[in-house]
């Protein structure tokens, strides 16, 4: 199961933006069972992502990639008693004004892969700061190799139905697709006194391979809308959205 909980939130006049995203992970851990929080701490790839968005209203989004994570993370937040919380590190009181939950089954993604239509053009938006890490260094450009590798690893780790990571498939994806346009800017994501160099914005990609390959890429990206892409997705980084079908312009 894949789930998405969007919560409209407001504060008593305090500014709330992406800089608080890592603190929101602390809020999340405070509202789940201690045993499960300890289990998550021991896991490498986390079965959830969460982030803050700022627009006309503040929105806290929590997404899960497994049935267990849905039960342990989202259901406690859906409880009628969860109407407010404190960001302790900043002494900010937050009120939850509205909750919206959406769920889909992973088998629906697979059915779309086997029988759906794959677009050879995709527009992707990085809603929050994204970054990758290779050989101990941060990669602050959205290189297709790192995008695919991240999503394949996450899918393989969080699914018991399909092993996604395969070196040969990765090379085929990289060789047969690329970024054809972009609107990006560099930024930094604050995390426990460290500023992680990263990027945010939009890219358009083209897949030159077969229809099967195009559907495979679409499957990865749709999963990425829940898992996030790159590093620190449980702390607010790497939120991904498929905007629309791209055009070759």
Tab-separated table of C-alpha atoms in Angstrom:
chain	number	residue	atom	x	y	z
A	1	UNK	CA	0.000	0.000	0.000
A	2	UNK	CA	1.067	3.549	-0.798
A	3	UNK	CA	-0.493	6.326	1.248
A	4	UNK	CA	-0.417	10.105	1.348
A	5	UNK	CA	-1.668	12.246	4.243
A	6	UNK	CA	-1.824	15.989	3.619
A	7	UNK	CA	-2.419	18.215	6.632
A	8	UNK	CA	-3.148	21.920	6.463
A	9	UNK	CA	-1.485	23.509	9.459
A	10	UNK	CA	-1.087	26.958	10.998
A	11	UNK	CA	0.920	28.535	13.799
A	12	UNK	CA	0.363	31.383	16.233
A	13	UNK	CA	2.169	33.841	14.003
A	14	UNK	CA	5.478	31.979	13.859
A	15	UNK	CA	7.052	31.487	10.446
A	16	UNK	CA	6.954	27.879	9.308
A	17	UNK	CA	8.954	26.855	6.242
A	18	UNK	CA	11.158	24.101	4.878
A	19	UNK	CA	13.790	24.859	7.521
A	20	UNK	CA	11.522	23.113	10.012
A	21	UNK	CA	11.184	19.940	7.914
A	22	UNK	CA	13.788	17.959	9.846
A	23	UNK	CA	12.082	18.931	13.111
A	24	UNK	CA	8.835	17.499	11.745
A	25	UNK	CA	10.445	14.077	11.726
A	26	UNK	CA	10.859	14.504	15.475
A	27	UNK	CA	7.171	15.377	15.781
A	28	UNK	CA	6.312	12.239	13.838
A	29	UNK	CA	8.463	10.032	16.069
A	30	UNK	CA	6.784	11.472	19.171
A	31	UNK	CA	3.393	10.236	18.016
A	32	UNK	CA	4.215	6.622	17.158
A	33	UNK	CA	5.032	3.547	19.203
A	34	UNK	CA	8.511	3.565	20.728
A	35	UNK	CA	9.184	0.059	19.405
A	36	UNK	CA	8.452	1.090	15.843
A	37	UNK	CA	10.489	4.285	16.176
A	38	UNK	CA	13.459	2.157	17.261
A	39	UNK	CA	12.900	-0.167	14.299
A	40	UNK	CA	12.926	2.793	11.913
A	41	UNK	CA	16.123	4.078	13.479
A	42	UNK	CA	17.844	0.801	12.598
A	43	UNK	CA	16.603	0.763	8.994
A	44	UNK	CA	18.696	2.139	6.168
A	45	UNK	CA	16.036	3.059	3.607
A	46	UNK	CA	12.990	4.404	5.425
A	47	UNK	CA	9.481	3.270	4.389
A	48	UNK	CA	8.156	6.825	4.453
A	49	UNK	CA	8.851	10.392	3.447
A	50	UNK	CA	7.618	13.667	4.903
A	51	UNK	CA	8.002	17.333	4.090
A	52	UNK	CA	6.640	20.836	4.555
A	53	UNK	CA	5.192	22.958	1.746
A	54	UNK	CA	4.534	26.678	1.908
A	55	UNK	CA	2.032	28.424	-0.292
A	56	UNK	CA	-1.149	30.267	0.502
A	57	UNK	CA	-1.308	27.818	3.434
A	58	UNK	CA	1.231	25.662	5.221
A	59	UNK	CA	0.962	21.953	4.489
A	60	UNK	CA	2.645	19.008	6.192
A	61	UNK	CA	2.711	15.906	3.998
A	62	UNK	CA	3.465	12.386	5.257
A	63	UNK	CA	3.697	9.509	2.771
A	64	UNK	CA	4.221	5.802	3.391
A	65	UNK	CA	5.367	2.988	1.107
A	66	UNK	CA	4.355	-0.131	3.059
A	67	UNK	CA	1.226	-1.352	4.825
A	68	UNK	CA	3.120	-1.504	8.117
A	69	UNK	CA	4.313	2.097	7.802
A	70	UNK	CA	0.753	3.169	7.027
A	71	UNK	CA	-0.514	1.463	10.168
A	72	UNK	CA	2.275	2.775	12.385
A	73	UNK	CA	2.784	6.294	11.024
A	74	UNK	CA	-0.315	7.599	9.302
A	75	UNK	CA	-3.101	6.074	11.378
A	76	UNK	CA	-1.903	7.759	14.606
A	77	UNK	CA	-1.957	11.102	12.776
A	78	UNK	CA	-5.448	10.364	11.459
A	79	UNK	CA	-6.740	9.928	15.014
A	80	UNK	CA	-9.380	12.527	15.894
A	81	UNK	CA	-7.329	13.523	18.921
A	82	UNK	CA	-4.389	14.668	16.801
A	83	UNK	CA	-5.382	18.301	16.308
A	84	UNK	CA	-2.240	20.142	17.415
A	85	UNK	CA	1.404	19.603	18.317
A	86	UNK	CA	4.559	21.410	19.392
A	87	UNK	CA	7.816	21.793	17.504
A	88	UNK	CA	9.794	21.590	20.710
A	89	UNK	CA	13.167	22.765	19.395
A	90	UNK	CA	11.640	26.025	18.189
A	91	UNK	CA	8.826	26.282	20.775
A	92	UNK	CA	6.259	26.611	17.982
A	93	UNK	CA	2.646	25.564	18.571
A	94	UNK	CA	0.986	24.143	15.448
A	95	UNK	CA	-2.716	23.561	14.857
A	96	UNK	CA	-3.929	20.944	12.360
A	97	UNK	CA	-6.801	22.506	10.404
A	98	UNK	CA	-7.562	19.801	7.847
A	99	UNK	CA	-6.505	16.254	6.916
A	100	UNK	CA	-6.781	14.569	3.521
A	101	UNK	CA	-5.822	10.931	3.016
A	102	UNK	CA	-5.269	9.125	-0.285
A	103	UNK	CA	-4.160	5.528	-0.734
A	104	UNK	CA	-3.369	3.271	-3.679
A	105	UNK	CA	-2.291	-0.328	-3.929
A	106	UNK	CA	1.139	-1.205	-5.276
A	107	UNK	CA	-0.476	-3.759	-7.538
A	108	UNK	CA	-2.239	-0.856	-9.262
A	109	UNK	CA	1.173	0.562	-10.170
A	110	UNK	CA	2.212	-2.813	-11.527
A	111	UNK	CA	-1.015	-3.200	-13.506
A	112	UNK	CA	-0.382	0.204	-15.056
A	113	UNK	CA	3.158	-0.929	-15.882
A	114	UNK	CA	1.956	-4.091	-17.634
A	115	UNK	CA	-1.087	-2.684	-19.407
A	116	UNK	CA	-0.976	1.120	-19.173
A	117	UNK	CA	0.452	3.668	-21.550
A	118	UNK	CA	4.000	4.858	-21.018
A	119	UNK	CA	4.892	8.419	-21.934
A	120	UNK	CA	8.280	9.017	-23.495
A	121	UNK	CA	8.261	12.525	-22.007
A	122	UNK	CA	7.846	13.369	-18.343
A	123	UNK	CA	7.983	16.607	-16.408
A	124	UNK	CA	9.245	16.195	-12.860
A	125	UNK	CA	9.166	18.725	-10.062
A	126	UNK	CA	11.415	18.571	-7.015
A	127	UNK	CA	9.096	20.160	-4.470
A	128	UNK	CA	11.744	20.324	-1.758
A	129	UNK	CA	15.537	20.507	-1.777
A	130	UNK	CA	17.054	17.348	-3.268
A	131	UNK	CA	20.574	15.964	-3.278
A	132	UNK	CA	22.462	12.725	-3.819
A	133	UNK	CA	25.673	11.406	-2.355
A	134	UNK	CA	28.400	9.556	-4.237
A	135	UNK	CA	31.893	8.666	-3.023
A	136	UNK	CA	31.368	10.777	0.058
A	137	UNK	CA	30.469	13.908	-1.909
A	138	UNK	CA	27.145	15.612	-2.510
A	139	UNK	CA	25.780	15.615	-6.057
A	140	UNK	CA	23.682	18.746	-6.457
A	141	UNK	CA	22.498	18.281	-10.023
A	142	UNK	CA	19.637	15.943	-11.032
A	143	UNK	CA	21.683	13.401	-12.995
A	144	UNK	CA	19.507	10.606	-14.387
A	145	UNK	CA	21.824	7.885	-13.098
A	146	UNK	CA	21.393	9.007	-9.516
A	147	UNK	CA	17.643	9.525	-9.874
A	148	UNK	CA	17.104	6.037	-11.284
A	149	UNK	CA	19.523	4.373	-8.874
A	150	UNK	CA	17.885	6.014	-5.867
A	151	UNK	CA	14.360	5.015	-6.890
A	152	UNK	CA	15.352	1.475	-7.875
A	153	UNK	CA	17.037	0.965	-4.505
A	154	UNK	CA	14.080	2.369	-2.593
A	155	UNK	CA	11.563	0.244	-4.501
A	156	UNK	CA	13.612	-2.925	-4.002
A	157	UNK	CA	14.039	-2.277	-0.283
A	158	UNK	CA	10.370	-1.470	0.334
A	159	UNK	CA	8.643	-4.017	-1.880
A	160	UNK	CA	8.430	-7.777	-1.557
A	161	UNK	CA	6.889	-8.200	-5.006
A	162	UNK	CA	9.631	-7.025	-7.350
A	163	UNK	CA	13.399	-6.600	-7.295
A	164	UNK	CA	13.973	-3.342	-9.135
A	165	UNK	CA	17.681	-2.780	-8.874
A	166	UNK	CA	19.701	-4.324	-11.664
A	167	UNK	CA	22.970	-2.900	-12.979
A	168	UNK	CA	22.233	-3.734	-16.603
A	169	UNK	CA	18.757	-2.193	-16.454
A	170	UNK	CA	20.195	0.916	-14.834
A	171	UNK	CA	22.702	1.321	-17.661
A	172	UNK	CA	19.962	0.887	-20.259
A	173	UNK	CA	17.861	3.559	-18.579
A	174	UNK	CA	20.773	5.980	-18.407
A	175	UNK	CA	21.786	5.334	-22.041
A	176	UNK	CA	18.257	5.763	-23.366
A	177	UNK	CA	16.976	8.789	-21.482
A	178	UNK	CA	18.094	12.260	-20.553
A	179	UNK	CA	17.138	15.716	-19.374
A	180	UNK	CA	15.884	17.860	-22.254
A	181	UNK	CA	15.023	21.000	-20.267
A	182	UNK	CA	15.251	22.291	-16.732
A	183	UNK	CA	14.353	25.153	-14.437
A	184	UNK	CA	16.467	24.686	-11.339
A	185	UNK	CA	18.204	26.659	-8.645
A	186	UNK	CA	20.753	25.687	-6.063
A	187	UNK	CA	19.867	25.828	-2.386
A	188	UNK	CA	20.911	24.433	0.988
A	189	UNK	CA	18.917	22.230	3.328
A	190	UNK	CA	19.621	22.898	7.042
A	191	UNK	CA	20.069	19.774	9.124
A	192	UNK	CA	21.385	19.757	12.691
A	193	UNK	CA	23.777	22.639	12.167
A	194	UNK	CA	24.893	21.445	8.724
A	195	UNK	CA	23.747	22.923	5.422
A	196	UNK	CA	23.399	20.234	2.757
A	197	UNK	CA	24.044	21.596	-0.770
A	198	UNK	CA	21.082	20.709	-2.952
A	199	UNK	CA	18.791	21.773	-5.798
A	200	UNK	CA	15.108	22.499	-6.286
A	201	UNK	CA	12.919	23.052	-9.347
A	202	UNK	CA	11.755	21.224	-12.474
A	203	UNK	CA	13.187	19.052	-15.218
A	204	UNK	CA	11.791	17.530	-18.397
A	205	UNK	CA	13.061	14.103	-19.413
A	206	UNK	CA	12.838	12.115	-22.619
A	207	UNK	CA	12.945	8.313	-22.797
A	208	UNK	CA	14.239	7.103	-26.151
A	209	UNK	CA	13.858	3.393	-25.496
A	210	UNK	CA	10.956	0.992	-25.939
A	211	UNK	CA	7.417	1.459	-24.631
A	212	UNK	CA	8.272	-1.075	-21.926
A	213	UNK	CA	11.159	1.105	-20.808
A	214	UNK	CA	8.928	4.190	-20.782
A	215	UNK	CA	6.384	2.376	-18.604
A	216	UNK	CA	9.200	1.234	-16.317
A	217	UNK	CA	10.384	4.822	-15.851
A	218	UNK	CA	6.824	5.935	-15.154
A	219	UNK	CA	6.503	3.176	-12.522
A	220	UNK	CA	9.690	4.365	-10.806
A	221	UNK	CA	8.602	8.000	-10.806
A	222	UNK	CA	5.119	7.242	-9.514
A	223	UNK	CA	6.666	5.262	-6.671
A	224	UNK	CA	9.058	8.153	-6.118
A	225	UNK	CA	6.116	10.443	-5.453
A	226	UNK	CA	5.707	8.471	-2.208
A	227	UNK	CA	9.268	7.472	-1.331
A	228	UNK	CA	10.986	10.700	-2.326
A	229	UNK	CA	14.248	10.666	-4.252
A	230	UNK	CA	17.834	11.051	-3.095
A	231	UNK	CA	19.023	11.459	0.490
A	232	UNK	CA	17.243	12.444	3.738
A	233	UNK	CA	13.712	12.009	2.380
A	234	UNK	CA	12.451	11.159	5.870
A	235	UNK	CA	13.683	14.570	7.008
A	236	UNK	CA	12.009	16.630	4.322
A	237	UNK	CA	14.296	16.422	1.301
A	238	UNK	CA	13.667	15.044	-2.180
A	239	UNK	CA	9.880	15.381	-2.484
A	240	UNK	CA	9.023	14.459	-6.084
A	241	UNK	CA	5.959	15.137	-8.258
A	242	UNK	CA	5.078	14.125	-11.811
A	243	UNK	CA	3.573	17.306	-13.187
A	244	UNK	CA	2.232	16.307	-16.583
A	245	UNK	CA	3.160	14.586	-19.792
A	246	UNK	CA	6.087	16.346	-21.362
A	247	UNK	CA	6.419	17.679	-24.870
A	248	UNK	CA	9.408	17.575	-27.149
A	249	UNK	CA	10.080	21.341	-27.345
